[in-house]
Amino acid sequence: MAHGWAGSNLSSGERARFLELRGLTTWNDHGADWNERGSEHAAEIMSWALGDQGTGINTPSIPDNSIEQLTAAYELLTGNPLPEVSGQLR
Protein backbone atom coordinates (compact mmCIF):
# COMPACT_ATOMS: atom_id res chain seq x y z
CA MET A 1 0.00 0.00 0.00
CA ALA A 2 2.87 2.39 0.79
CA HIS A 3 4.35 1.85 -2.68
CA GLY A 4 1.03 2.89 -4.22
CA TRP A 5 0.78 5.95 -2.00
CA ALA A 6 4.28 7.10 -2.94
CA GLY A 7 3.65 6.49 -6.64
CA SER A 8 0.45 8.52 -6.56
CA ASN A 9 1.44 11.35 -4.23
CA LEU A 10 5.08 12.27 -4.75
CA SER A 11 6.23 14.61 -7.49
CA SER A 12 9.58 14.10 -9.19
CA GLY A 13 10.94 17.00 -7.11
CA GLU A 14 9.76 15.43 -3.87
CA ARG A 15 11.33 12.13 -4.88
CA ALA A 16 14.61 13.91 -5.64
CA ARG A 17 14.62 15.63 -2.23
CA PHE A 18 13.85 12.31 -0.53
CA LEU A 19 16.70 10.57 -2.40
CA GLU A 20 19.07 13.33 -1.34
CA LEU A 21 17.96 13.13 2.30
CA ARG A 22 18.43 9.36 2.32
CA GLY A 23 21.75 9.43 0.42
CA LEU A 24 20.35 7.41 -2.48
CA THR A 25 20.69 7.78 -6.24
CA THR A 26 17.75 5.84 -7.67
CA TRP A 27 14.03 5.71 -7.02
CA ASN A 28 13.18 2.26 -8.41
CA ASP A 29 16.04 0.85 -10.49
CA HIS A 30 15.64 -2.91 -10.35
CA GLY A 31 19.34 -3.22 -11.14
CA ALA A 32 20.11 -1.65 -7.76
CA ASP A 33 20.03 -3.57 -4.51
CA TRP A 34 16.68 -3.45 -2.70
CA ASN A 35 18.05 -1.32 0.15
CA GLU A 36 19.43 1.24 -2.33
CA ARG A 37 16.05 2.09 -3.91
CA GLY A 38 14.20 5.18 -2.79
CA SER A 39 10.84 3.54 -3.42
CA GLU A 40 11.68 0.82 -0.89
CA HIS A 41 12.92 3.33 1.69
CA ALA A 42 9.68 5.29 1.27
CA ALA A 43 7.53 2.18 1.67
CA GLU A 44 9.43 0.99 4.75
CA ILE A 45 9.25 4.43 6.35
CA MET A 46 5.52 4.86 5.69
CA SER A 47 4.79 1.40 7.08
CA TRP A 48 6.87 2.11 10.16
CA ALA A 49 5.29 5.52 10.76
CA LEU A 50 1.73 4.33 10.43
CA GLY A 51 1.96 0.94 12.02
CA ASP A 52 4.99 0.07 14.10
CA GLN A 53 6.81 3.15 15.30
CA GLY A 54 5.74 2.56 18.87
CA THR A 55 6.93 -0.98 19.45
CA GLY A 56 10.58 -0.72 18.45
CA ILE A 57 10.38 -4.36 17.39
CA ASN A 58 10.11 -3.97 13.64
CA THR A 59 12.49 -1.16 12.83
CA PRO A 60 12.72 -0.89 9.03
CA SER A 61 15.42 -3.08 7.53
CA ILE A 62 16.89 -0.18 5.57
CA PRO A 63 20.09 1.69 6.43
CA ASP A 64 19.91 4.91 8.43
CA ASN A 65 16.94 3.77 10.49
CA SER A 66 17.24 5.72 13.72
CA ILE A 67 13.99 7.22 14.98
CA GLU A 68 15.31 10.70 14.13
CA GLN A 69 16.23 9.71 10.57
CA LEU A 70 12.94 7.91 9.98
CA THR A 71 10.95 10.81 11.39
CA ALA A 72 12.73 13.34 9.16
CA ALA A 73 12.11 11.16 6.11
CA TYR A 74 8.42 10.66 6.96
CA GLU A 75 7.95 14.40 7.39
CA LEU A 76 9.65 15.10 4.07
CA LEU A 77 7.48 12.49 2.32
CA THR A 78 4.18 13.69 3.73
CA GLY A 79 4.71 17.31 4.70
CA ASN A 80 3.19 16.42 8.06
CA PRO A 81 4.57 15.66 11.51
CA LEU A 82 4.89 12.05 12.56
CA PRO A 83 1.50 10.91 13.89
CA GLU A 84 1.14 9.96 17.52
CA VAL A 85 0.82 6.20 17.94
CA SER A 86 0.03 4.51 21.23
CA GLY A 87 3.11 3.10 22.97
CA GLN A 88 5.67 5.19 21.10
CA LEU A 89 9.29 4.96 22.20
CA ARG A 90 10.20 8.52 21.25
Coordinates of C-alpha atoms in Angstrom, one line a residue:
M1 CA 0.0 0.0 0.0
A2 CA 2.9 2.4 0.8
H3 CA 4.4 1.9 -2.7
G4 CA 1.0 2.9 -4.2
W5 CA 0.8 5.9 -2.0
A6 CA 4.3 7.1 -2.9
G7 CA 3.7 6.5 -6.6
S8 CA 0.4 8.5 -6.6
N9 CA 1.4 11.3 -4.2
L10 CA 5.1 12.3 -4.7
S11 CA 6.2 14.6 -7.5
S12 CA 9.6 14.1 -9.2
G13 CA 10.9 17.0 -7.1
E14 CA 9.8 15.4 -3.9
R15 CA 11.3 12.1 -4.9
A16 CA 14.6 13.9 -5.6
R17 CA 14.6 15.6 -2.2
F18 CA 13.9 12.3 -0.5
L19 CA 16.7 10.6 -2.4
E20 CA 19.1 13.3 -1.3
L21 CA 18.0 13.1 2.3
R22 CA 18.4 9.4 2.3
G23 CA 21.8 9.4 0.4
L24 CA 20.3 7.4 -2.5
T25 CA 20.7 7.8 -6.2
T26 CA 17.7 5.8 -7.7
W27 CA 14.0 5.7 -7.0
N28 CA 13.2 2.3 -8.4
D29 CA 16.0 0.9 -10.5
H30 CA 15.6 -2.9 -10.3
G31 CA 19.3 -3.2 -11.1
A32 CA 20.1 -1.6 -7.8
D33 CA 20.0 -3.6 -4.5
W34 CA 16.7 -3.4 -2.7
N35 CA 18.0 -1.3 0.2
E36 CA 19.4 1.2 -2.3
R37 CA 16.0 2.1 -3.9
G38 CA 14.2 5.2 -2.8
S39 CA 10.8 3.5 -3.4
E40 CA 11.7 0.8 -0.9
H41 CA 12.9 3.3 1.7
A42 CA 9.7 5.3 1.3
A43 CA 7.5 2.2 1.7
E44 CA 9.4 1.0 4.7
I45 CA 9.2 4.4 6.4
M46 CA 5.5 4.9 5.7
S47 CA 4.8 1.4 7.1
W48 CA 6.9 2.1 10.2
A49 CA 5.3 5.5 10.8
L50 CA 1.7 4.3 10.4
G51 CA 2.0 0.9 12.0
D52 CA 5.0 0.1 14.1
Q53 CA 6.8 3.2 15.3
G54 CA 5.7 2.6 18.9
T55 CA 6.9 -1.0 19.4
G56 CA 10.6 -0.7 18.5
I57 CA 10.4 -4.4 17.4
N58 CA 10.1 -4.0 13.6
T59 CA 12.5 -1.2 12.8
P60 CA 12.7 -0.9 9.0
S61 CA 15.4 -3.1 7.5
I62 CA 16.9 -0.2 5.6
P63 CA 20.1 1.7 6.4
D64 CA 19.9 4.9 8.4
N65 CA 16.9 3.8 10.5
S66 CA 17.2 5.7 13.7
I67 CA 14.0 7.2 15.0
E68 CA 15.3 10.7 14.1
Q69 CA 16.2 9.7 10.6
L70 CA 12.9 7.9 10.0
T71 CA 10.9 10.8 11.4
A72 CA 12.7 13.3 9.2
A73 CA 12.1 11.2 6.1
Y74 CA 8.4 10.7 7.0
E75 CA 7.9 14.4 7.4
L76 CA 9.7 15.1 4.1
L77 CA 7.5 12.5 2.3
T78 CA 4.2 13.7 3.7
G79 CA 4.7 17.3 4.7
N80 CA 3.2 16.4 8.1
P81 CA 4.6 15.7 11.5
L82 CA 4.9 12.1 12.6
P83 CA 1.5 10.9 13.9
E84 CA 1.1 10.0 17.5
V85 CA 0.8 6.2 17.9
S86 CA 0.0 4.5 21.2
G87 CA 3.1 3.1 23.0
Q88 CA 5.7 5.2 21.1
L89 CA 9.3 5.0 22.2
R90 CA 10.2 8.5 21.2

